[in-house]
PDB file of C-alpha atoms in Angstrom:
ATOM      1  CA  MET A   5     -27.699 -10.201  94.503  1.00 52.00           C
ATOM      2  CA  SER A   6     -24.229 -11.493  93.645  1.00 54.00           C
ATOM      3  CA  LEU A   7     -22.628 -11.282  90.189  1.00 55.00           C
ATOM      4  CA  LYS A   8     -22.390 -15.040  90.030  1.00 57.00           C
ATOM      5  CA  SER A   9     -26.174 -15.360  89.972  1.00 59.00           C
ATOM      6  CA  PHE A  10     -26.208 -13.726  86.463  1.00 55.00           C
ATOM      7  CA  PHE A  11     -24.220 -16.653  85.044  1.00 59.00           C
ATOM      8  CA  SER A  12     -26.166 -19.436  86.684  1.00 66.00           C
ATOM      9  CA  PHE A  13     -28.542 -21.161  84.221  1.00 65.00           C
ATOM     10  CA  SER A  14     -30.810 -24.080  84.508  1.00 74.00           C
ATOM     11  CA  SER A  15     -30.560 -27.031  82.135  1.00 77.00           C
ATOM     12  CA  ASP A  16     -33.445 -25.753  79.952  1.00 76.00           C
ATOM     13  CA  GLN A  17     -31.892 -22.282  79.762  1.00 75.00           C
ATOM     14  CA  ARG A  18     -28.530 -23.673  78.666  1.00 76.00           C
ATOM     15  CA  LYS A  19     -30.243 -25.699  75.930  1.00 79.00           C
ATOM     16  CA  GLY A  20     -32.110 -22.600  74.737  1.00 79.00           C
ATOM     17  CA  ILE A  21     -28.918 -20.518  74.626  1.00 79.00           C
ATOM     18  CA  PHE A  22     -27.072 -23.248  72.723  1.00 81.00           C
ATOM     19  CA  LEU A  23     -29.923 -23.542  70.226  1.00 85.00           C
ATOM     20  CA  LEU A  24     -29.956 -19.748  69.723  1.00 85.00           C
ATOM     21  CA  LEU A  25     -26.191 -19.639  69.125  1.00 85.00           C
ATOM     22  CA  THR A  26     -26.447 -22.520  66.663  1.00 88.00           C
ATOM     23  CA  LEU A  27     -29.223 -20.733  64.768  1.00 86.00           C
ATOM     24  CA  ILE A  28     -27.163 -17.521  64.638  1.00 88.00           C
ATOM     25  CA  VAL A  29     -24.139 -19.402  63.260  1.00 87.00           C
ATOM     26  CA  ILE A  30     -26.257 -21.143  60.612  1.00 89.00           C
ATOM     27  CA  LEU A  31     -27.843 -17.827  59.523  1.00 87.00           C
ATOM     28  CA  GLN A  32     -24.408 -16.177  59.305  1.00 87.00           C
ATOM     29  CA  VAL A  33     -23.054 -19.021  57.155  1.00 86.00           C
ATOM     30  CA  VAL A  34     -26.100 -18.891  54.840  1.00 84.00           C
ATOM     31  CA  TYR A  35     -25.822 -15.094  54.511  1.00 84.00           C
ATOM     32  CA  TRP A  36     -22.135 -15.066  53.667  1.00 84.00           C
ATOM     33  CA  TYR A  37     -22.585 -17.924  51.215  1.00 81.00           C
ATOM     34  CA  TRP A  38     -25.383 -16.007  49.476  1.00 81.00           C
ATOM     35  CA  VAL A  39     -23.304 -12.763  49.265  1.00 73.00           C
ATOM     36  CA  ALA A  40     -20.286 -14.621  47.908  1.00 71.00           C
ATOM     37  CA  SER A  41     -22.399 -16.418  45.313  1.00 70.00           C
ATOM     38  CA  ALA A  42     -24.057 -13.189  44.120  1.00 65.00           C
ATOM     39  CA  SER A  43     -20.685 -11.409  43.871  1.00 59.00           C
ATOM     40  CA  THR A  44     -19.279 -14.269  41.837  1.00 58.00           C
ATOM     41  CA  LYS A  45     -22.206 -14.086  39.419  1.00 55.00           C
ATOM     42  CA  VAL A  46     -21.830 -10.327  38.971  1.00 51.00           C
ATOM     43  CA  ALA A  47     -18.094 -10.654  38.519  1.00 51.00           C
ATOM     44  CA  SER A  48     -18.582 -13.456  36.023  1.00 54.00           C
ATOM     45  CA  SER A  49     -21.125 -11.383  34.096  1.00 56.00           C
ATOM     46  CA  ASP A  50     -18.830  -8.319  34.056  1.00 57.00           C
ATOM     47  CA  ALA A  51     -15.885 -10.451  33.055  1.00 56.00           C
ATOM     48  CA  TYR A  52     -17.879 -11.983  30.216  1.00 57.00           C
ATOM     49  CA  GLU A  53     -18.932  -8.560  28.952  1.00 62.00           C
ATOM     50  CA  TRP A  54     -15.382  -7.246  29.253  1.00 60.00           C
ATOM     51  CA  VAL A  55     -13.963 -10.209  27.336  1.00 58.00           C
ATOM     52  CA  ALA A  56     -16.612  -9.779  24.651  1.00 60.00           C
ATOM     53  CA  MET A  57     -15.848  -6.054  24.365  1.00 67.00           C
ATOM     54  CA  GLN A  58     -12.091  -6.680  24.325  1.00 64.00           C
ATOM     55  CA  THR A  59     -12.541  -9.181  21.503  1.00 64.00           C
ATOM     56  CA  TYR A  60     -14.473  -6.560  19.523  1.00 61.00           C
ATOM     57  CA  ILE A  61     -11.789  -3.928  20.183  1.00 66.00           C
ATOM     58  CA  ASP A  62      -9.049  -6.330  19.096  1.00 66.00           C
ATOM     59  CA  SER A  63     -10.935  -7.053  15.866  1.00 63.00           C
ATOM     60  CA  LEU A  64     -11.153  -3.310  15.149  1.00 63.00           C
ATOM     61  CA  LYS A  65      -7.427  -2.931  15.788  1.00 61.00           C
ATOM     62  CA  ASP A  66      -6.650  -5.788  13.446  1.00 58.00           C
ATOM     63  CA  GLU A  67      -8.895  -4.274  10.785  1.00 54.00           C
ATOM     64  CA  THR A  68      -7.239  -0.856  11.186  1.00 51.00           C
ATOM     65  CA  GLU A  69      -3.757  -2.319  11.056  1.00 50.00           C
ATOM     66  CA  THR A  70      -4.377  -4.529   8.049  1.00 48.00           C
ATOM     67  CA  THR A  71      -6.446  -2.060   6.014  1.00 51.00           C
ATOM     68  CA  THR A  72      -4.408   0.329   3.877  1.00 56.00           C
ATOM     69  CA  PRO A  73      -6.079   3.159   1.969  1.00 60.00           C
ATOM     70  CA  LYS A  74      -6.289   2.557  -1.754  1.00 70.00           C
ATOM     71  CA  ILE A  75      -4.287   5.043  -3.783  1.00 74.00           C
ATOM     72  CA  TYR A  76      -5.641   6.283  -7.093  1.00 77.00           C
ATOM     73  CA  PRO A  77      -3.584   8.077  -9.764  1.00 84.00           C
ATOM     74  CA  PHE A  78      -3.132  11.748  -8.897  1.00 84.00           C
ATOM     75  CA  ASN A  79      -1.241  14.835 -10.005  1.00 86.00           C
ATOM     76  CA  PRO A  80       1.491  15.435  -7.379  1.00 88.00           C
ATOM     77  CA  ASN A  81       1.302  19.190  -7.958  1.00 85.00           C
ATOM     78  CA  PHE A  82      -2.059  19.313  -6.204  1.00 83.00           C
ATOM     79  CA  ILE A  83      -1.334  17.264  -3.075  1.00 86.00           C
ATOM     80  CA  THR A  84      -3.211  18.568  -0.028  1.00 83.00           C
ATOM     81  CA  ASP A  85      -2.114  18.289   3.614  1.00 83.00           C
ATOM     82  CA  TYR A  86      -4.442  15.335   4.156  1.00 81.00           C
ATOM     83  CA  LYS A  87      -3.323  13.598   0.948  1.00 83.00           C
ATOM     84  CA  GLY A  88       0.315  14.078   1.916  1.00 86.00           C
ATOM     85  CA  TYR A  89      -0.378  12.600   5.352  1.00 84.00           C
ATOM     86  CA  GLN A  90      -1.979   9.554   3.715  1.00 85.00           C
ATOM     87  CA  LEU A  91       1.042   9.104   1.467  1.00 88.00           C
ATOM     88  CA  GLY A  92       3.437   9.267   4.408  1.00 88.00           C
ATOM     89  CA  MET A  93       4.996  12.659   3.663  1.00 91.00           C
ATOM     90  CA  SER A  94       6.303  14.798   6.504  1.00 90.00           C
ATOM     91  CA  VAL A  95       5.214  18.364   7.237  1.00 88.00           C
ATOM     92  CA  ALA A  96       8.598  19.699   6.074  1.00 88.00           C
ATOM     93  CA  GLU A  97       8.336  17.837   2.754  1.00 91.00           C
ATOM     94  CA  LEU A  98       4.845  19.195   2.159  1.00 89.00           C
ATOM     95  CA  ASP A  99       5.952  22.723   3.032  1.00 89.00           C
ATOM     96  CA  ARG A 100       8.688  22.555   0.392  1.00 90.00           C
ATOM     97  CA  LEU A 101       6.140  21.523  -2.225  1.00 90.00           C
ATOM     98  CA  PHE A 102       3.692  24.276  -1.196  1.00 88.00           C
ATOM     99  CA  ALA A 103       6.463  26.900  -1.291  1.00 87.00           C
ATOM    100  CA  PHE A 104       7.393  25.746  -4.786  1.00 87.00           C
ATOM    101  CA  ARG A 105       3.761  25.916  -5.912  1.00 82.00           C
ATOM    102  CA  LYS A 106       3.309  29.418  -4.470  1.00 81.00           C
ATOM    103  CA  GLU A 107       5.785  30.557  -7.100  1.00 77.00           C
ATOM    104  CA  ASN A 108       3.287  29.298  -9.696  1.00 71.00           C
ATOM    105  CA  ARG A 109       5.704  26.550 -10.710  1.00 79.00           C
ATOM    106  CA  TYR A 110       4.962  22.866 -11.301  1.00 82.00           C
ATOM    107  CA  VAL A 111       6.861  19.604 -11.082  1.00 85.00           C
ATOM    108  CA  ASN A 112       6.793  17.594 -14.277  1.00 85.00           C
ATOM    109  CA  SER A 113       8.454  14.332 -13.245  1.00 88.00           C
ATOM    110  CA  ALA A 114       8.956  12.033 -10.275  1.00 89.00           C
ATOM    111  CA  LYS A 115      12.632  13.000 -10.151  1.00 90.00           C
ATOM    112  CA  GLU A 116      11.785  16.698  -9.973  1.00 90.00           C
ATOM    113  CA  PHE A 117       9.190  15.965  -7.275  1.00 92.00           C
ATOM    114  CA  GLN A 118      11.892  14.322  -5.145  1.00 92.00           C
ATOM    115  CA  GLU A 119      14.314  17.206  -5.745  1.00 91.00           C
ATOM    116  CA  ILE A 120      11.729  19.727  -4.541  1.00 91.00           C
ATOM    117  CA  THR A 121      10.283  17.795  -1.568  1.00 92.00           C
ATOM    118  CA  GLN A 122      13.449  15.814  -0.643  1.00 93.00           C
ATOM    119  CA  ILE A 123      11.428  12.677   0.088  1.00 92.00           C
ATOM    120  CA  SER A 124      13.318   9.426   0.532  1.00 92.00           C
ATOM    121  CA  ASP A 125      14.000   7.004  -2.315  1.00 91.00           C
ATOM    122  CA  SER A 126      11.854   4.353  -0.629  1.00 90.00           C
ATOM    123  CA  LEU A 127       8.808   6.644  -0.334  1.00 91.00           C
ATOM    124  CA  LEU A 128       9.278   7.847  -3.914  1.00 91.00           C
ATOM    125  CA  ALA A 129       9.343   4.248  -5.113  1.00 91.00           C
ATOM    126  CA  GLU A 130       6.010   3.638  -3.344  1.00 90.00           C
ATOM    127  CA  ILE A 131       4.084   6.662  -4.607  1.00 91.00           C
ATOM    128  CA  ALA A 132       5.723   7.515  -7.957  1.00 90.00           C
ATOM    129  CA  PRO A 133       3.792   4.778  -9.845  1.00 90.00           C
ATOM    130  CA  TYR A 134       0.596   6.696  -9.008  1.00 88.00           C
ATOM    131  CA  PHE A 135       1.815  10.056 -10.350  1.00 89.00           C
ATOM    132  CA  LYS A 136      -0.322  11.249 -13.236  1.00 84.00           C
ATOM    133  CA  PHE A 137       0.992  14.192 -15.232  1.00 76.00           C
ATOM    134  CA  PRO A 138      -0.901  15.825 -18.109  1.00 69.00           C
ATOM    135  CA  ASP A 139      -0.278  14.288 -21.524  1.00 59.00           C
ATOM    136  CA  TRP A 140       1.339  17.439 -22.834  1.00 53.00           C
ATOM    137  CA  VAL A 141       4.168  17.189 -20.278  1.00 56.00           C
ATOM    138  CA  ASN A 142       5.731  14.260 -22.121  1.00 58.00           C
ATOM    139  CA  ARG A 143       4.580  15.304 -25.571  1.00 53.00           C
ATOM    140  CA  PRO A 144       7.184  16.985 -27.808  1.00 49.00           C
ATOM    141  CA  LYS A 145       6.503  20.653 -28.363  1.00 48.00           C
ATOM    142  CA  SER A 146       6.587  20.122 -32.091  1.00 43.00           C
ATOM    143  CA  ASN A 147       3.338  18.175 -31.806  1.00 49.00           C
ATOM    144  CA  PHE A 148       1.445  21.258 -30.690  1.00 45.00           C
ATOM    145  CA  LYS A 149      -0.354  22.933 -33.532  1.00 47.00           C
ATOM    146  CA  TYR A 150      -2.115  26.139 -32.726  1.00 47.00           C
ATOM    147  CA  THR A 151      -4.497  28.125 -34.772  1.00 49.00           C
ATOM    148  CA  ASP A 152      -5.558  31.692 -34.232  1.00 51.00           C
ATOM    149  CA  PHE A 153      -8.747  33.632 -34.512  1.00 53.00           C
ATOM    150  CA  PRO A 154      -9.181  34.545 -38.173  1.00 54.00           C
ATOM    151  CA  LYS A 155      -8.814  38.256 -38.534  1.00 52.00           C
ATOM    152  CA  THR A 156      -8.328  40.835 -41.210  1.00 49.00           C
ATOM    153  CA  LYS A 157      -6.195  43.938 -40.992  1.00 52.00           C
ATOM    154  CA  ASN A 158      -8.862  46.169 -39.425  1.00 58.00           C
ATOM    155  CA  GLU A 159     -11.014  43.467 -37.877  1.00 61.00           C
ATOM    156  CA  LYS A 160     -12.355  44.314 -34.432  1.00 77.00           C
ATOM    157  CA  ILE A 161     -11.932  41.649 -31.765  1.00 79.00           C
ATOM    158  CA  VAL A 162     -15.250  40.240 -30.575  1.00 87.00           C
ATOM    159  CA  VAL A 163     -14.941  39.535 -26.857  1.00 93.00           C
ATOM    160  CA  GLN A 164     -16.691  36.368 -25.660  1.00 94.00           C
ATOM    161  CA  ASP A 165     -17.796  35.304 -22.206  1.00 96.00           C
ATOM    162  CA  ILE A 166     -15.167  32.903 -20.878  1.00 96.00           C
ATOM    163  CA  ASN A 167     -17.857  30.956 -19.004  1.00 95.00           C
ATOM    164  CA  LEU A 168     -19.662  30.251 -22.288  1.00 95.00           C
ATOM    165  CA  ALA A 169     -16.550  29.355 -24.276  1.00 94.00           C
ATOM    166  CA  SER A 170     -16.183  25.864 -25.689  1.00 94.00           C
ATOM    167  CA  ALA A 171     -12.984  23.926 -26.288  1.00 93.00           C
ATOM    168  CA  ASP A 172     -13.123  24.880 -29.965  1.00 93.00           C
ATOM    169  CA  ASP A 173     -13.415  28.567 -29.040  1.00 93.00           C
ATOM    170  CA  LEU A 174     -10.337  28.363 -26.832  1.00 94.00           C
ATOM    171  CA  ILE A 175      -8.226  26.352 -29.277  1.00 93.00           C
ATOM    172  CA  LYS A 176      -8.613  29.106 -31.865  1.00 91.00           C
ATOM    173  CA  LEU A 177      -6.458  31.284 -29.662  1.00 90.00           C
ATOM    174  CA  TYR A 178      -2.747  31.114 -30.368  1.00 86.00           C
ATOM    175  CA  GLY A 179      -0.898  29.293 -27.592  1.00 87.00           C
ATOM    176  CA  ILE A 180      -3.801  27.089 -26.503  1.00 92.00           C
ATOM    177  CA  GLY A 181      -4.060  23.490 -27.605  1.00 90.00           C
ATOM    178  CA  PRO A 182      -6.438  20.664 -26.694  1.00 92.00           C
ATOM    179  CA  ALA A 183      -4.763  19.971 -23.330  1.00 90.00           C
ATOM    180  CA  LEU A 184      -4.802  23.591 -22.162  1.00 92.00           C
ATOM    181  CA  SER A 185      -8.352  24.191 -23.344  1.00 93.00           C
ATOM    182  CA  GLU A 186      -9.482  21.098 -21.431  1.00 93.00           C
ATOM    183  CA  ARG A 187      -7.635  22.309 -18.348  1.00 93.00           C
ATOM    184  CA  ILE A 188      -9.328  25.711 -18.505  1.00 94.00           C
ATOM    185  CA  LEU A 189     -12.758  24.112 -18.796  1.00 94.00           C
ATOM    186  CA  LYS A 190     -12.053  21.715 -15.916  1.00 93.00           C
ATOM    187  CA  GLN A 191     -10.948  24.631 -13.762  1.00 92.00           C
ATOM    188  CA  LYS A 192     -14.223  26.344 -14.566  1.00 94.00           C
ATOM    189  CA  GLU A 193     -16.145  23.233 -13.469  1.00 92.00           C
ATOM    190  CA  VAL A 194     -14.237  23.087 -10.180  1.00 91.00           C
ATOM    191  CA  PHE A 195     -15.302  26.634  -9.300  1.00 93.00           C
ATOM    192  CA  GLY A 196     -18.731  26.436 -10.902  1.00 93.00           C
ATOM    193  CA  GLY A 197     -17.708  29.337 -13.128  1.00 94.00           C
ATOM    194  CA  PHE A 198     -14.986  31.976 -13.356  1.00 95.00           C
ATOM    195  CA  VAL A 199     -15.619  35.277 -11.601  1.00 95.00           C
ATOM    196  CA  SER A 200     -12.471  37.038 -12.815  1.00 94.00           C
ATOM    197  CA  MET A 201     -10.132  36.698 -15.779  1.00 95.00           C
ATOM    198  CA  ASP A 202      -7.267  36.878 -13.282  1.00 93.00           C
ATOM    199  CA  GLN A 203      -8.121  33.256 -12.465  1.00 94.00           C
ATOM    200  CA  MET A 204      -6.402  32.318 -15.721  1.00 94.00           C
ATOM    201  CA  GLU A 205      -3.149  32.816 -13.802  1.00 91.00           C
ATOM    202  CA  ASP A 206      -4.074  29.788 -11.692  1.00 90.00           C
ATOM    203  CA  VAL A 207      -4.419  27.479 -14.693  1.00 91.00           C
ATOM    204  CA  TRP A 208      -1.354  25.302 -14.917  1.00 89.00           C
ATOM    205  CA  GLY A 209       0.630  25.761 -18.117  1.00 87.00           C
ATOM    206  CA  LEU A 210      -0.671  29.134 -19.300  1.00 90.00           C
ATOM    207  CA  SER A 211       2.187  31.518 -20.045  1.00 90.00           C
ATOM    208  CA  PRO A 212       1.845  35.259 -19.327  1.00 91.00           C
ATOM    209  CA  GLU A 213       1.624  35.918 -23.077  1.00 92.00           C
ATOM    210  CA  VAL A 214      -1.242  33.457 -23.518  1.00 92.00           C
ATOM    211  CA  ILE A 215      -3.045  34.891 -20.486  1.00 93.00           C
ATOM    212  CA  GLU A 216      -2.738  38.384 -21.921  1.00 93.00           C
ATOM    213  CA  ASN A 217      -4.106  37.137 -25.233  1.00 92.00           C
ATOM    214  CA  LEU A 218      -6.971  35.398 -23.437  1.00 94.00           C
ATOM    215  CA  LYS A 219      -7.938  38.637 -21.737  1.00 94.00           C
ATOM    216  CA  LYS A 220      -8.136  40.330 -25.136  1.00 93.00           C
ATOM    217  CA  HIS A 221     -10.613  37.796 -26.515  1.00 94.00           C
ATOM    218  CA  PHE A 222     -12.518  36.706 -23.405  1.00 96.00           C
ATOM    219  CA  ALA A 223     -14.035  38.382 -20.351  1.00 95.00           C
ATOM    220  CA  ILE A 224     -16.566  37.881 -17.551  1.00 95.00           C
ATOM    221  CA  ILE A 225     -19.504  39.404 -19.361  1.00 94.00           C
ATOM    222  CA  GLN A 226     -22.065  38.069 -16.889  1.00 93.00           C
ATOM    223  CA  GLN A 227     -21.233  36.888 -13.400  1.00 91.00           C
ATOM    224  CA  PRO A 228     -21.992  33.142 -13.128  1.00 91.00           C
ATOM    225  CA  SER A 229     -24.419  31.760 -10.588  1.00 90.00           C
ATOM    226  CA  VAL A 230     -21.945  29.855  -8.413  1.00 90.00           C
ATOM    227  CA  LYS A 231     -22.683  27.862  -5.277  1.00 89.00           C
ATOM    228  CA  LYS A 232     -21.510  30.017  -2.387  1.00 92.00           C
ATOM    229  CA  LEU A 233     -19.209  28.539   0.239  1.00 92.00           C
ATOM    230  CA  LYS A 234     -20.750  29.020   3.707  1.00 93.00           C
ATOM    231  CA  ILE A 235     -17.562  30.056   5.432  1.00 94.00           C
ATOM    232  CA  ASN A 236     -19.205  30.406   8.868  1.00 94.00           C
ATOM    233  CA  ASP A 237     -20.892  26.999   8.853  1.00 94.00           C
ATOM    234  CA  LEU A 238     -18.673  24.443   7.113  1.00 94.00           C
ATOM    235  CA  PRO A 239     -16.111  22.387   9.079  1.00 93.00           C
ATOM    236  CA  SER A 240     -12.434  22.646   8.200  1.00 92.00           C
ATOM    237  CA  LYS A 241     -12.535  19.383   6.245  1.00 92.00           C
ATOM    238  CA  GLU A 242     -15.144  20.801   3.850  1.00 92.00           C
ATOM    239  CA  LEU A 243     -13.469  24.212   3.611  1.00 93.00           C
ATOM    240  CA  ALA A 244     -10.217  22.513   2.603  1.00 92.00           C
ATOM    241  CA  LYS A 245     -11.887  21.250  -0.586  1.00 90.00           C
ATOM    242  CA  PHE A 246     -12.114  24.806  -1.918  1.00 92.00           C
ATOM    243  CA  PRO A 247      -9.242  25.241  -4.436  1.00 90.00           C
ATOM    244  CA  TYR A 248      -7.890  28.413  -2.822  1.00 92.00           C
ATOM    245  CA  PHE A 249      -7.784  26.858   0.666  1.00 93.00           C
ATOM    246  CA  ASN A 250      -5.716  24.059   2.165  1.00 91.00           C
ATOM    247  CA  TYR A 251      -6.176  22.134   5.399  1.00 90.00           C
ATOM    248  CA  ALA A 252      -3.935  24.418   7.465  1.00 92.00           C
ATOM    249  CA  LEU A 253      -5.727  27.566   6.278  1.00 93.00           C
ATOM    250  CA  SER A 254      -9.127  25.933   6.854  1.00 93.00           C
ATOM    251  CA  LYS A 255      -8.200  25.283  10.493  1.00 94.00           C
ATOM    252  CA  GLU A 256      -7.145  28.914  10.872  1.00 94.00           C
ATOM    253  CA  ILE A 257     -10.497  30.028   9.426  1.00 95.00           C
ATOM    254  CA  VAL A 258     -12.451  27.852  11.879  1.00 94.00           C
ATOM    255  CA  THR A 259     -10.306  29.088  14.787  1.00 94.00           C
ATOM    256  CA  TYR A 260     -10.781  32.743  13.836  1.00 94.00           C
ATOM    257  CA  ARG A 261     -14.560  32.513  13.399  1.00 93.00           C
ATOM    258  CA  SER A 262     -14.990  30.662  16.724  1.00 93.00           C
ATOM    259  CA  MET A 263     -12.983  33.329  18.568  1.00 94.00           C
ATOM    260  CA  ASN A 264     -14.633  36.298  16.849  1.00 93.00           C
ATOM    261  CA  ASN A 265     -18.251  35.195  16.659  1.00 92.00           C
ATOM    262  CA  GLY A 266     -18.055  34.496  12.944  1.00 93.00           C
ATOM    263  CA  ILE A 267     -16.639  36.137   9.819  1.00 94.00           C
ATOM    264  CA  LYS A 268     -18.850  39.075   8.942  1.00 91.00           C
ATOM    265  CA  GLU A 269     -17.136  40.863   6.037  1.00 90.00           C
ATOM    266  CA  ILE A 270     -14.302  40.683   3.544  1.00 89.00           C
ATOM    267  CA  GLU A 271     -11.947  42.669   5.775  1.00 91.00           C
ATOM    268  CA  ASP A 272     -12.123  39.915   8.396  1.00 92.00           C
ATOM    269  CA  LEU A 273     -10.422  37.561   5.951  1.00 92.00           C
ATOM    270  CA  THR A 274      -7.255  39.682   5.992  1.00 92.00           C
ATOM    271  CA  LYS A 275      -6.888  38.995   9.718  1.00 93.00           C
ATOM    272  CA  ILE A 276      -6.695  35.224   9.223  1.00 94.00           C
ATOM    273  CA  LYS A 277      -3.185  33.796   9.352  1.00 92.00           C
ATOM    274  CA  GLY A 278      -1.980  32.547   5.972  1.00 91.00           C
ATOM    275  CA  PHE A 279      -4.954  33.841   3.988  1.00 93.00           C
ATOM    276  CA  PRO A 280      -4.056  34.568   0.317  1.00 91.00           C
ATOM    277  CA  VAL A 281      -4.802  38.281   0.523  1.00 90.00           C
ATOM    278  CA  GLU A 282      -3.669  38.834  -3.073  1.00 90.00           C
ATOM    279  CA  LYS A 283      -6.694  36.816  -4.233  1.00 91.00           C
ATOM    280  CA  ILE A 284      -9.148  38.080  -1.627  1.00 92.00           C
ATOM    281  CA  ASN A 285     -11.399  39.923  -4.098  1.00 91.00           C
ATOM    282  CA  ILE A 286     -11.771  36.766  -6.189  1.00 92.00           C
ATOM    283  CA  ILE A 287     -12.238  34.419  -3.229  1.00 93.00           C
ATOM    284  CA  ALA A 288     -14.843  36.695  -1.633  1.00 91.00           C
ATOM    285  CA  LEU A 289     -17.123  36.232  -4.654  1.00 92.00           C
ATOM    286  CA  TYR A 290     -17.340  32.513  -3.836  1.00 94.00           C
ATOM    287  CA  LEU A 291     -18.118  33.003  -0.155  1.00 94.00           C
ATOM    288  CA  GLU A 292     -21.336  33.467   1.784  1.00 91.00           C
ATOM    289  CA  PHE A 293     -20.881  35.391   5.053  1.00 87.00           C
TER     290      PHE A 293
END
């Protein structure tokens, strides 16, 4: 049989082959049209979702860019890391303020605040209107009128519990007026109660002589029932709210406890970078390990 015989077709065979080829071409065209149409629909759907999501993202960006945090009056002596960041202060400027405060000193005016922190005139102009200093800062010293505990020549001093003292009890002490007595009571509220008379050293405005006099008339007769700070559970943001901590120290605490399977005893606190070891015995009374 010759090779030519394989390519010899009758008229009916040629018609059948032509019809088959035509059918194949039509099916191929229909298939590719269907695939292209489906892809277009999917692409259109994805594009629609992407555009919708992008519009939402843009709205969030606009809201973030146009929304500025509201500033309330505050005492610049007690600015935290987070507060300083909100105000636009640099790390170096905050460090200067913290170093100044570690010396148990306070700024009493916007000008002094700028001298200590070295912030720019423009930033000072923005935040100075919100500075709130105690009334006694601008009050002439001659306006202060102190009284003292009435005593006779051989009268024995009756020591009171500082956590039970009222403003009137404190004002009786020489060197303490209405502003200082209010400050002492507010400090007590912040901690939930004093655990040591040494905490009087942390009250702004109390001179060493007044503190010594306070310790003669007041004491911690009964330890207060304070709410313990769960140092192994709270995040750094919550720890930073404790008066003896700041944001940087709170981060160090969280880092240390995560690397050492928690803080188990007071001695562990001394191993934390930047921890105020000089106040460790006081701080420990507010902590729950």
